[in-house]
Coordinates of C-alpha atoms in Angstrom, one line a residue:
X1 CA 161.1 34.1 137.8
X2 CA 161.4 35.8 141.3
X3 CA 160.4 38.7 139.6
X4 CA 157.1 36.8 138.5
X5 CA 156.5 35.2 141.7
X6 CA 156.1 37.9 143.5
X7 CA 154.1 39.4 140.8
X8 CA 151.7 36.6 141.3
X9 CA 151.6 37.0 145.3
X10 CA 150.7 40.7 145.4
X11 CA 147.4 39.7 142.9
X12 CA 146.7 36.9 144.8
X13 CA 146.8 38.8 148.4
X14 CA 145.0 42.0 146.5
X15 CA 142.1 39.7 145.4
X16 CA 141.8 38.1 148.9
X17 CA 141.7 41.6 150.8
X18 CA 139.2 42.6 148.5
X19 CA 136.8 39.4 149.1
X20 CA 137.2 40.4 153.0
X21 CA 136.5 43.8 152.5
X22 CA 133.5 43.0 150.4
X23 CA 132.1 40.9 153.1
X24 CA 132.2 42.8 155.8
X25 CA 130.4 45.7 154.1
X26 CA 127.7 43.1 153.1
X27 CA 127.6 42.4 157.2
X28 CA 127.2 45.6 157.7
X29 CA 124.4 48.3 156.5
X30 CA 124.4 51.3 154.8
X31 CA 122.0 52.8 156.4
X32 CA 120.3 53.9 153.1
X33 CA 116.4 53.8 153.6
X34 CA 115.7 51.1 151.1
X35 CA 117.7 48.7 153.7
X36 CA 115.9 50.1 156.8
X37 CA 113.3 47.7 158.7
X38 CA 112.4 50.9 160.9
X39 CA 112.3 54.7 161.3
X40 CA 111.4 56.2 164.6
X41 CA 110.3 59.3 164.6
X42 CA 110.3 60.6 168.1
X43 CA 109.4 64.6 167.8
X44 CA 106.0 63.2 166.4
X45 CA 105.2 59.8 168.1
X46 CA 105.6 57.4 165.0
X47 CA 107.4 54.6 163.8
X48 CA 107.3 54.0 160.1
X49 CA 107.8 50.2 159.5
X50 CA 109.3 50.2 155.8
X51 CA 108.9 46.3 155.2
X52 CA 105.1 47.0 155.6
X53 CA 105.5 50.6 154.1
X54 CA 103.0 51.8 157.5
X55 CA 102.9 53.8 160.4
X56 CA 102.8 53.3 163.7
X57 CA 102.4 55.0 167.6
X58 CA 105.7 55.0 168.6
X59 CA 104.5 54.5 172.3
X60 CA 103.3 50.8 171.4
X61 CA 105.9 49.7 169.3
X62 CA 108.3 50.8 172.5
X63 CA 105.8 48.7 174.6
X64 CA 105.8 45.5 171.9
X65 CA 102.3 45.3 171.6
X66 CA 102.1 45.8 167.4
X67 CA 104.5 43.2 167.0
X68 CA 102.0 40.2 167.1
X69 CA 99.9 42.0 164.0
X70 CA 103.5 43.3 162.6
X71 CA 104.7 39.9 162.2
X72 CA 101.5 38.7 161.3
X73 CA 101.4 41.4 158.2
X74 CA 104.3 40.6 157.0
X75 CA 103.6 37.5 154.9
X76 CA 100.8 39.5 153.8
X77 CA 102.9 42.2 152.4
X78 CA 104.9 39.4 150.4
X79 CA 102.2 37.7 149.1
X80 CA 100.6 41.0 147.7
X81 CA 103.8 42.2 146.0
X82 CA 104.0 39.4 143.9
X83 CA 100.3 40.0 143.6
X84 CA 98.9 36.6 145.2
X85 CA 95.7 38.5 146.5
X86 CA 94.1 35.3 147.8
X87 CA 96.8 34.3 150.2
X88 CA 97.4 37.9 151.2
X89 CA 94.2 37.6 152.2
X90 CA 94.8 34.8 153.9
X91 CA 97.6 36.0 155.9
X92 CA 95.4 39.3 156.8
X93 CA 92.6 37.4 158.2
X94 CA 95.1 35.5 160.7
X95 CA 96.0 38.9 161.8
X96 CA 92.4 39.9 162.0
X97 CA 92.0 36.8 164.4
X98 CA 94.3 38.2 166.9
X99 CA 92.8 38.5 170.1
X100 CA 92.3 41.9 172.3
X101 CA 93.0 44.3 168.9
X102 CA 94.1 48.0 169.8
X103 CA 92.7 50.3 167.6
X104 CA 96.1 51.4 166.1
X105 CA 96.1 47.4 165.5
X106 CA 92.9 47.3 163.7
X107 CA 93.5 50.4 161.9
X108 CA 96.7 48.6 160.3
X109 CA 94.6 45.5 159.6
X110 CA 91.6 47.0 157.9
X111 CA 93.9 49.6 156.1
X112 CA 95.5 46.1 154.3
X113 CA 92.3 44.0 154.4
X114 CA 90.5 47.1 152.3
X115 CA 93.5 46.9 149.8
X116 CA 94.0 43.2 149.7
X117 CA 89.7 42.9 149.0
X118 CA 90.0 45.4 146.6
X119 CA 92.1 44.1 144.3
X120 CA 90.4 40.7 144.6
X121 CA 87.1 43.0 143.1
X122 CA 85.4 41.5 146.4
X123 CA 83.8 45.4 147.1
X124 CA 81.5 44.1 150.4
X125 CA 84.9 43.2 152.0
X126 CA 86.7 46.0 150.8
X127 CA 83.9 48.3 152.1
X128 CA 83.3 46.5 155.2
X129 CA 87.4 46.9 155.7
X130 CA 87.3 50.8 155.2
X131 CA 84.6 51.4 157.7
X132 CA 86.3 49.4 159.7
X133 CA 89.2 51.7 159.5
X134 CA 87.7 54.9 159.7
X135 CA 85.4 53.6 163.0
X136 CA 88.9 54.0 164.3
X137 CA 89.0 57.4 164.2
X138 CA 92.6 57.3 163.4
X139 CA 92.6 57.7 159.8
X140 CA 95.3 60.7 158.9
X141 CA 93.6 64.0 158.5
X142 CA 95.4 64.5 155.1
X143 CA 94.0 61.0 153.9
X144 CA 90.4 61.1 155.3
X145 CA 88.4 62.3 152.8
X146 CA 90.0 60.3 149.9
X147 CA 88.9 57.3 152.5
X148 CA 85.6 58.5 152.7
X149 CA 85.0 59.0 149.0
X150 CA 86.6 55.4 148.6
X151 CA 83.9 53.9 151.0
X152 CA 81.0 56.1 149.2
X153 CA 82.3 54.3 145.8
X154 CA 82.6 51.1 147.3
X155 CA 79.0 51.2 148.6
X156 CA 77.3 52.4 145.4
X157 CA 79.7 49.5 143.8
X158 CA 77.6 46.6 145.8
X159 CA 74.3 48.6 145.5
X160 CA 74.5 49.4 149.1
X161 CA 72.2 52.6 148.3
X162 CA 71.8 53.2 152.1
X163 CA 75.5 53.2 152.9
X164 CA 76.0 55.2 150.1
X165 CA 73.5 58.3 150.7
X166 CA 74.8 58.1 154.8
X167 CA 78.3 58.3 153.8
X168 CA 77.9 60.6 151.0
X169 CA 76.0 62.9 153.2
X170 CA 78.7 62.4 155.9
X171 CA 80.9 63.7 153.5
X172 CA 79.2 66.8 152.5
X173 CA 78.7 67.9 156.0
X174 CA 82.4 67.2 157.1
X175 CA 84.3 68.3 153.9
X176 CA 81.8 70.4 151.9
X177 CA 80.5 70.7 148.4
X178 CA 81.9 68.0 146.0
X179 CA 80.4 67.7 142.3
X180 CA 81.3 63.9 142.2
X181 CA 79.2 63.0 145.6
X182 CA 76.4 65.3 144.6
X183 CA 75.8 64.0 141.1
X184 CA 76.2 60.5 142.8
X185 CA 73.1 60.7 145.4
X186 CA 71.2 62.5 142.4
X187 CA 72.0 59.4 140.5
X188 CA 70.6 57.4 143.1
X189 CA 67.9 59.4 143.7
X190 CA 66.6 59.4 139.9
X191 CA 67.2 55.6 140.2
X192 CA 65.1 55.4 142.7
X193 CA 62.0 57.3 141.5
X194 CA 62.9 60.1 144.3
X195 CA 62.5 62.8 141.5
X196 CA 62.3 65.6 144.6
X197 CA 65.7 64.8 146.1
X198 CA 67.0 64.1 142.5
X199 CA 66.5 67.9 141.3
X200 CA 67.8 68.8 144.6
X201 CA 71.0 67.0 144.3
X202 CA 71.5 68.1 140.6
X203 CA 70.8 71.4 141.4
X204 CA 73.6 71.3 143.9
X205 CA 76.0 70.3 141.9
X206 CA 75.3 72.5 139.1
X207 CA 75.5 75.5 141.5
X208 CA 79.2 74.1 143.2
X209 CA 80.1 73.6 139.4
X210 CA 78.8 77.1 138.4
X211 CA 81.0 78.6 141.5
X212 CA 84.1 76.7 140.8
X213 CA 84.1 77.8 137.2
X214 CA 83.6 74.4 135.9
X215 CA 81.6 73.7 133.1
X216 CA 78.7 72.1 133.6
X217 CA 77.8 68.8 131.6
X218 CA 74.6 68.5 129.4
X219 CA 74.1 65.5 131.1
X220 CA 73.2 67.1 134.6
X221 CA 71.0 69.8 132.8
X222 CA 68.6 67.2 131.2
X223 CA 69.0 65.2 134.1
X224 CA 67.4 68.4 136.2
X225 CA 64.6 68.7 133.3
X226 CA 64.0 65.4 133.6
X227 CA 63.6 65.3 137.2
X228 CA 61.1 68.6 137.4
X229 CA 59.0 67.0 134.5
X230 CA 58.5 63.9 136.2
X231 CA 57.1 65.7 139.8
X232 CA 54.6 67.4 137.1
X233 CA 56.2 71.2 137.5
X234 CA 55.8 71.8 134.0
X235 CA 56.4 75.6 134.2
X236 CA 59.7 75.1 135.9
X237 CA 60.3 72.2 134.0
X238 CA 60.2 74.9 131.2
X239 CA 62.7 77.0 132.5
X240 CA 64.9 74.4 133.2
X241 CA 64.9 73.3 129.2
X242 CA 65.1 77.1 128.2
X243 CA 68.9 76.6 130.4
X244 CA 69.6 73.7 129.0
X245 CA 69.4 75.2 125.3
X246 CA 71.0 78.2 126.2
X247 CA 73.9 76.8 127.5
X248 CA 73.6 74.0 124.9
X249 CA 72.3 75.3 121.8
X250 CA 70.9 72.4 118.9
X251 CA 68.1 72.1 117.0
X252 CA 66.7 69.7 119.4
X253 CA 67.0 71.2 122.7
X254 CA 65.3 74.3 120.7
X255 CA 62.2 72.0 119.6
X256 CA 62.0 71.4 122.8
X257 CA 61.6 74.5 124.3
X258 CA 59.3 75.9 121.5
X259 CA 57.2 72.6 121.9
X260 CA 56.5 73.9 125.5
X261 CA 55.7 77.4 124.8
X262 CA 53.2 75.9 121.6
X263 CA 51.6 73.6 123.8
X264 CA 50.9 76.3 126.6
X265 CA 47.2 77.6 126.7
X266 CA 46.3 81.0 125.3
X267 CA 48.8 80.9 121.9
X268 CA 47.4 83.0 119.2
X269 CA 48.2 82.9 115.3
X270 CA 50.4 85.1 115.9
X271 CA 52.3 83.8 118.4
X272 CA 52.5 80.1 116.8
X273 CA 53.7 81.7 113.3
X274 CA 56.8 83.6 115.6
X275 CA 57.3 80.2 117.0
X276 CA 57.4 78.6 113.7
X277 CA 59.8 81.4 112.4
X278 CA 62.0 80.6 115.9
X279 CA 61.8 76.9 114.7
X280 CA 63.0 77.4 111.2
X281 CA 66.0 79.9 112.8
X282 CA 67.2 77.4 115.4
X283 CA 67.3 74.5 112.9
X284 CA 64.1 72.9 114.3
X285 CA 61.4 73.1 111.6
X286 CA 61.8 69.4 110.3
X287 CA 58.5 67.9 109.5
X288 CA 56.6 68.6 106.4
X289 CA 53.5 69.2 108.8
X290 CA 55.3 72.2 110.4
X291 CA 56.1 73.8 106.7
X292 CA 52.6 73.4 106.0
X293 CA 51.1 74.9 109.0
X294 CA 53.8 77.4 109.1
X295 CA 52.6 78.6 105.2
X296 CA 48.9 78.6 106.3
X297 CA 49.2 80.7 109.2
X298 CA 51.4 83.5 107.4
X299 CA 48.6 83.1 104.5
X300 CA 46.2 83.7 107.5
X301 CA 47.6 86.6 108.2
X302 CA 48.2 88.2 105.0
X303 CA 51.8 87.3 104.8
X304 CA 52.2 85.8 101.6
X305 CA 55.9 86.8 100.7
X306 CA 56.6 84.4 104.1
X307 CA 54.5 81.2 102.6
X308 CA 56.3 81.1 99.6
X309 CA 59.6 81.2 101.3
X310 CA 58.6 78.8 103.5
X311 CA 56.9 76.2 100.7
X312 CA 60.2 77.0 99.1
X313 CA 62.4 76.4 101.6
X314 CA 60.6 73.0 102.2
X315 CA 61.0 71.6 98.3
X316 CA 64.2 72.7 98.4
X317 CA 65.3 70.5 101.9
X318 CA 62.8 67.6 100.2
X319 CA 60.7 68.4 103.5
X320 CA 58.0 69.4 101.1
X321 CA 56.8 67.4 97.8
X322 CA 56.9 63.4 97.6
X323 CA 53.8 62.0 98.6
X324 CA 51.8 64.9 99.0
X325 CA 53.6 67.5 96.2
X326 CA 50.2 68.0 94.5
X327 CA 49.2 69.4 97.8
X328 CA 52.6 71.6 98.6
X329 CA 51.7 72.9 94.9
X330 CA 48.4 74.2 95.4
X331 CA 49.6 75.6 98.5
X332 CA 52.8 77.0 96.7
X333 CA 49.9 78.7 94.2
X334 CA 47.8 80.4 97.2
X335 CA 50.9 82.0 98.2
X336 CA 52.0 83.1 94.6
X337 CA 48.4 84.5 93.8
X338 CA 47.9 86.4 97.0
X339 CA 51.6 87.5 97.0
X340 CA 50.5 89.1 93.2
X341 CA 46.8 90.5 94.6
X342 CA 49.0 92.3 97.5
X343 CA 51.1 93.5 95.2
X344 CA 48.0 94.9 92.4
X345 CA 47.0 96.6 95.8
X346 CA 49.7 98.0 96.7
X347 CA 50.5 99.5 93.1
X348 CA 46.9 101.1 92.8
X349 CA 47.3 102.7 96.6
X350 CA 50.4 104.2 96.0
X351 CA 49.4 105.2 92.2
X352 CA 49.5 109.1 91.5
X353 CA 45.8 111.2 91.1
X354 CA 44.6 112.2 87.4
X355 CA 44.1 115.7 85.7
X356 CA 41.4 117.1 86.9

């Protein structure tokens, strides 16, 4: 019994000791970053508040001028973590209403406001907050491009064309060529019937993509063709269309290129027949009238063999025949007859002379 009592006493003392040790550990931080409230970075003059996950000016924290804003935003952060963005917005607005906010405080409040408004899909509010944040001049250099680009997109979403163009042009001037921004400017100009600027910006986007080795999307080239065409410049539109056909060869694009050439003044029969042959080679010869006209041109130019192959090809593809089958048969008969005459003439021309 003595031994048993000793063992039970020892177990009790061990349990009490462990409980006291655990209580002491709970009262003292481990020093892990996740448990910290703030990190003071004196060499860089910056303080990171881990509750808000944001940086602040060290001098302002030491002087106590940011405490009110930080404390006002803490509940907003808690609501945002719970995805309760309406409550978060109310708390951010309380922080925004504090008197005599410094540029640093305005930056912090508007950064958080933009985040909350964007999650609420209130893009008007978000755009204003992003612009106010940029106006402080305190956006870190590594975030400036992305913040400006976000503001451009927000203004585009709310259909504020003037602001979109203003910030897009600022972006290009400050950060250089960017296809996303250039195409956005082209779309705004095109939708606004400003074809000169639509051509300008889509052309810049194409140059930027080419220079960086990226593939130019077909839609960009189509916009370029349309913008030039709507300015009434058929010659340059034809050149742009040929570029489109070269980069994205298809029967439809080649058909448009050939139509453009064929509609030009001064195209003779031989040139017209060559264009029809090009249609046939690129798969752009599709209509009954085109097959018939090509065969007729071939006959006029004394090329009955070509006329035969064209009519036969049309019949094989079921483009010829049908309601006008008799007409097409007559055309084939003419081609056969002319071909027969040509063969006879060729034989007679090359027949050896008879004995003297």
